[in-house]
Amino acid sequence: MVEIEIDGKKVEVPPGSMVMDAANKLGTYIPHFCYHKKLSIAANCRMCLVEVEKAPKPLPACATPVSAGMIVRSHSEKAVQAQKSVMEFLLINHPLDCPICDQGGECQLQDLAVGYGNNSSRYEEDKRVVVPKDAGPLVNMQEMSRCIQCTRCVRFGQEVAGVMELGMLGRGEHSEITTFVGEAVSSEMSGNMIDLCPVGALTSKPFRYSARTWELSRRKSVSPHDGLGANLIVQVKQGKVKRVLPLENEAINECWISDKDRFSYEALDSTERLTQPMLKQGGQWKEVDWQTALEYVAHGLKNIKHEHGADAVAAYATAHSTVEELALLKKLASGVGFENVDFRLRQADFALDGEVTPWLGMPIADVSTLQGALVIGSFLRKDHPLLATRLRAAAKNGAKVALIAATGDDSLIKVATNIVAAPSDWLAVLSGIVSAVAQAKGEGAPAGFENVEANDAAKAVAAALIAGDAATRHQAVFLGNAAVHHPQASQIHAAAQWIANATGAKLGVLTEAANTVGGYLVGATAAKAAPAFAVPKKAYLLLNAEPELDAANPQAAVAALNAAEMVVVMSAFKHGAEYADVLLPVAPFAETSGTFVNCEGRVQSFNGTVKPLGEARPAWKVLRVLGNILGLPGFDYETSEAIRDEVLGKGVADVSDKLSNVTKAAVKAASFGAGDKLERVADVPIYFADALVRRSAPLQATPDAAPPKAHISQALAEQIGVKDGDMVQVLQGTGSAILAARVDASLPANVVRVPAAHASTATLGDMFGPISVAKAGEGK
């Protein structure tokens, strides 16, 4: 440790630290613009100039390494004069538009100008003007004349998001931050650049001119999207959500959030919001009161159970529902007498039920410090944006990351080994790694693996996982969403577990949604689970679910719903009008209290930030009243906290001790297929993953929300005579879709990538399995 003195106070910091780090440890504020604790040092704003004893001139605190006995004065006359000179320089060209600037009231330049700026300028020349830019639907770059070239946005793209979308052109007063060749900013993390900008150059396009910061009330919340559970600040004006910002939490999301966390609130006032209970009578939809709607549902459930038995009823939810909602859905089902309850609508293999309660297998923060990782079956950047940033940071620090996937998507992570194989061959790939690990450790392979040959890629993965001292080794094997949805998910899990155990790595599951772990904890699963909608039922109760988009097989889901006698849709949005009999408006995350359990087993409760829209009500209240009407015992809760305490325990903040990725299933060897049959792999696009993002207008205007294409290999394109952009007919099961072709050289020859969760592909079948493609007009 190195001891230095700042403003008369002594402090010890590690060697190599900067003066700014020492000041932060002391709690001494040094004015700055370009410095940010999560970004590399740029030292280009010079606002943090301080006086260092024996130095001939003021030095930048952010870029001056500490040395033993150093004496620093941050508020001496010399330091303050230097800081005032820098402020004068920054204000020469800065436009005087604070009254109309969205950054007004939370602008670093505005704040520091009060303390370090002059009342008037000595310069009379015209201020420079920077041409406005169009950066897409999320980030506003119309007022780039305000930019002070701190380059925080540029460094964020390079270092955290993994893609350099902004850069600086020119020199001197001609310097400007711009996008590359007029491209829009399209990273799934781009909104963080708005927070980083210390002036009003980058602002939120959806929020633009809609409120002033001092008019907004701030409420804490939790992201309802992926399994990370990012902490949010929801800002409200006059009962409307106006903006969502990150709430800093180093253990979870650091100081970042993904764009879907930031901009999905735009769906809260969508024209598709369901605000009144509705019944279908004589083929026509009519608005009714809550009592009428719930009595209709209760009467229908009783009748169907009486006529067809309890097994004729099923309740399906998504894992974007809260702990309280899933717990009451399960309790309602048990009270009525049926066991068909599930939230895993995209899952196909349930062999590990009752044995595995999946979770990340480690604290989220530990992902940043991994020395190596094997990620199996994940569209990492789009499925888990914030976990990807942590894995990216680990790779930058030397971690060897290996990926097994069906596509060659750029994860923007420095990957040591990238294995692209058809989904039907994933188990064979893992078998090769099992064999390679056994060989590298000089141990015998498991029974049945005697003839499995390990290729060079498998050997590279094995070598990376067993590198270093076993006592200090920090490695992980992760199963992604596609691996969990895979028809052979249990066998893939068993192979991954064997590899993890043999190499001393942690085994983790990158859980799909905000409350996947919570769904398992409250037991919102059937005793004998099967793929959702595989066996048609007479009545369905749907909670926050759009089966045509959320189910593994939309064909089977829609057929089952159309054939049912009663379908009850509990949703914040109008959908399912074709097959539903009842629409019950329930409140989305911003309008209800509840709890999510994230991928590391952290219990995070939140309150509603605004009142429910129209006649919408929190889903837990709707289920409670429905239980009362049905005369079921134990439905007398007054608060969501009472439900949470009953199912998780009072005051429980961490349930990781109740979670386990361990299975007793034996690892089985597999060999590579002939590759002569086309098979589908389906990703869930980031802005179609749940009901909120599907209806957020800004997110739907991004490139990631473009209509899905049929991605085909170069070999298949030549075989069927198709080039990039041609229309093709994709056939699967009993349905087909006409899509634009995208020739992808990274795809295996027999793999066709067709995204799920979109209306244009909802006519197709399973997310994995046989598929056929023909040039449009030449198919069957």
Coordinates of N, CA and C in Angstrom, one line a residue, residues 129-207:
V129 N -20.8 25.2 -34.3 CA -22.0 24.4 -34.4 C -21.7 23.0 -35.0
V130 N -22.2 22.0 -34.3 CA -22.0 20.6 -34.8 C -23.3 20.1 -35.4
V131 N -23.2 19.5 -36.6 CA -24.3 19.0 -37.3 C -25.0 17.9 -36.5
P132 N -26.4 18.0 -36.3 CA -27.1 17.0 -35.6 C -27.0 15.6 -36.3
K133 N -27.1 14.6 -35.5 CA -27.0 13.2 -36.1 C -28.2 12.4 -35.7
D134 N -28.5 11.4 -36.5 CA -29.6 10.5 -36.2 C -29.0 9.2 -35.7
A135 N -29.1 8.9 -34.5 CA -28.5 7.6 -33.9 C -29.6 6.5 -33.7
G136 N -30.8 6.7 -34.3 CA -31.8 5.7 -34.1 C -32.9 6.1 -33.1
P137 N -33.7 5.2 -32.7 CA -34.9 5.5 -31.9 C -34.7 5.7 -30.4
L138 N -33.5 5.4 -29.9 CA -33.3 5.4 -28.5 C -32.5 6.5 -28.0
V139 N -31.4 6.8 -28.7 CA -30.4 7.8 -28.2 C -30.5 9.0 -29.1
N140 N -30.8 10.2 -28.5 CA -30.9 11.4 -29.3 C -29.6 12.1 -29.4
M141 N -29.2 12.4 -30.6 CA -27.9 13.1 -30.9 C -28.2 14.4 -31.7
Q142 N -29.3 15.1 -31.4 CA -29.7 16.3 -32.2 C -29.0 17.5 -31.7
E143 N -28.4 17.5 -30.5 CA -27.7 18.7 -30.0 C -26.3 18.4 -29.6
M144 N -25.5 17.9 -30.6 CA -24.1 17.6 -30.4 C -23.2 18.8 -30.2
S145 N -23.8 20.0 -30.4 CA -23.0 21.2 -30.2 C -22.7 21.3 -28.7
R146 N -23.5 20.6 -27.9 CA -23.2 20.6 -26.4 C -22.0 19.7 -26.0
C147 N -21.6 18.8 -26.9 CA -20.6 17.8 -26.5 C -19.3 18.5 -26.1
I148 N -18.7 18.0 -25.0 CA -17.4 18.5 -24.5 C -16.3 17.5 -24.8
Q149 N -16.5 16.5 -25.6 CA -15.5 15.5 -26.0 C -14.9 14.8 -24.9
C150 N -15.7 14.4 -23.9 CA -15.1 13.7 -22.8 C -14.9 12.2 -23.2
T151 N -15.5 11.7 -24.3 CA -15.3 10.4 -24.8 C -15.8 9.3 -23.9
R152 N -16.6 9.6 -22.9 CA -17.2 8.5 -22.1 C -18.0 7.5 -22.9
C153 N -18.8 8.1 -23.9 CA -19.7 7.2 -24.7 C -18.8 6.3 -25.6
V154 N -17.7 6.8 -26.1 CA -16.8 6.1 -27.0 C -16.2 4.9 -26.2
R155 N -15.7 5.2 -25.0 CA -15.0 4.2 -24.2 C -16.0 3.2 -23.7
F156 N -17.2 3.6 -23.4 CA -18.3 2.7 -22.9 C -18.5 1.6 -24.0
G157 N -18.7 2.1 -25.2 CA -18.9 1.1 -26.3 C -17.8 0.1 -26.5
Q158 N -16.6 0.6 -26.5 CA -15.4 -0.3 -26.6 C -15.2 -1.2 -25.5
E159 N -15.4 -0.7 -24.2 CA -14.9 -1.5 -23.1 C -16.0 -2.2 -22.4
V160 N -17.3 -1.8 -22.4 CA -18.3 -2.4 -21.7 C -19.3 -3.1 -22.6
A161 N -19.8 -2.3 -23.6 CA -20.8 -2.9 -24.5 C -20.1 -3.9 -25.5
G162 N -18.8 -3.6 -25.7 CA -18.1 -4.5 -26.6 C -18.1 -4.2 -28.1
V163 N -18.7 -3.1 -28.4 CA -18.8 -2.6 -29.8 C -18.6 -1.1 -29.9
M164 N -17.7 -0.6 -30.7 CA -17.4 0.8 -30.8 C -18.4 1.4 -31.8
E165 N -19.5 1.9 -31.3 CA -20.5 2.5 -32.2 C -20.3 4.0 -32.4
L166 N -19.7 4.6 -31.5 CA -19.4 6.1 -31.6 C -17.9 6.3 -31.6
G167 N -17.4 7.3 -32.3 CA -16.0 7.6 -32.3 C -15.8 9.1 -32.5
M168 N -14.6 9.6 -32.3 CA -14.3 11.0 -32.5 C -13.6 11.3 -33.8
L169 N -14.1 12.2 -34.6 CA -13.5 12.7 -35.8 C -12.9 14.1 -35.6
G170 N -11.9 14.4 -36.4 CA -11.4 15.7 -36.4 C -10.4 16.0 -35.2
R171 N -9.9 17.3 -35.3 CA -9.0 17.7 -34.2 C -9.4 19.1 -33.8
G172 N -9.0 19.5 -32.6 CA -9.2 20.8 -32.1 C -10.7 21.1 -32.1
E173 N -11.0 22.4 -32.5 CA -12.4 22.7 -32.5 C -13.3 22.0 -33.5
H174 N -12.6 21.3 -34.4 CA -13.4 20.5 -35.4 C -13.7 19.1 -34.9
S175 N -13.2 18.8 -33.7 CA -13.5 17.4 -33.1 C -15.0 17.3 -32.9
E176 N -15.5 16.1 -33.2 CA -16.9 15.8 -32.9 C -17.1 14.3 -32.8
I177 N -18.0 13.9 -31.9 CA -18.4 12.5 -31.7 C -19.5 12.2 -32.7
T178 N -19.3 11.1 -33.4 CA -20.3 10.7 -34.4 C -20.4 9.2 -34.5
T179 N -21.4 8.7 -35.2 CA -21.6 7.3 -35.5 C -20.8 7.0 -36.7
F180 N -20.6 5.7 -36.9 CA -19.8 5.3 -38.1 C -20.6 5.2 -39.4
V181 N -20.2 6.0 -40.4 CA -20.8 6.0 -41.7 C -22.3 6.1 -41.6
G182 N -22.8 6.9 -40.7 CA -24.2 7.2 -40.6 C -25.0 6.1 -40.0
E183 N -24.4 5.1 -39.4 CA -25.1 4.0 -38.8 C -25.8 4.4 -37.5
A184 N -26.9 3.7 -37.2 CA -27.6 4.0 -36.0 C -26.9 3.3 -34.9
V185 N -27.1 3.8 -33.6 CA -26.6 3.1 -32.5 C -27.5 1.9 -32.2
S186 N -27.0 0.7 -32.2 CA -28.0 -0.4 -32.1 C -27.6 -1.5 -31.0
S187 N -26.6 -1.2 -30.2 CA -26.2 -2.1 -29.1 C -27.3 -2.3 -28.2
E188 N -27.4 -3.5 -27.6 CA -28.5 -3.7 -26.6 C -28.2 -3.0 -25.2
M189 N -27.0 -2.3 -25.2 CA -26.6 -1.6 -24.0 C -26.5 -0.1 -24.2
S190 N -27.0 0.4 -25.4 CA -26.7 1.8 -25.8 C -27.2 2.8 -24.9
G191 N -28.3 2.6 -24.2 CA -28.9 3.6 -23.4 C -28.0 4.1 -22.2
N192 N -27.1 3.2 -21.9 CA -26.1 3.7 -20.8 C -25.3 4.9 -21.2
M193 N -25.1 5.1 -22.5 CA -24.4 6.2 -22.9 C -25.1 7.5 -22.5
I194 N -26.4 7.5 -22.5 CA -27.2 8.6 -22.0 C -26.8 9.0 -20.6
D195 N -26.8 8.0 -19.7 CA -26.4 8.2 -18.3 C -25.0 8.8 -18.2
L196 N -24.1 8.2 -19.0 CA -22.7 8.6 -18.9 C -22.4 10.0 -19.4
C197 N -23.2 10.5 -20.3 CA -22.9 11.8 -20.9 C -23.1 12.9 -19.8
P198 N -22.0 13.7 -19.5 CA -22.1 14.6 -18.4 C -22.8 15.9 -18.8
V199 N -23.1 16.1 -20.1 CA -23.8 17.3 -20.6 C -25.1 16.8 -21.3
G200 N -25.7 17.6 -22.1 CA -27.0 17.2 -22.7 C -26.8 16.8 -24.2
A201 N -25.6 16.3 -24.5 CA -25.3 16.0 -25.9 C -26.1 14.7 -26.3
L202 N -26.0 13.7 -25.4 CA -26.7 12.4 -25.6 C -27.9 12.4 -24.6
T203 N -29.1 12.4 -25.1 CA -30.3 12.3 -24.3 C -31.2 11.2 -24.7
S204 N -32.2 10.9 -23.9 CA -33.1 9.8 -24.3 C -34.2 10.3 -25.3
K205 N -34.2 9.7 -26.4 CA -35.2 10.1 -27.4 C -36.7 9.9 -27.0
P206 N -37.0 8.8 -26.4 CA -38.4 8.6 -25.9 C -38.8 9.6 -24.8
F207 N -37.8 10.0 -24.0 CA -38.1 10.9 -22.8 C -38.1 12.4 -23.3

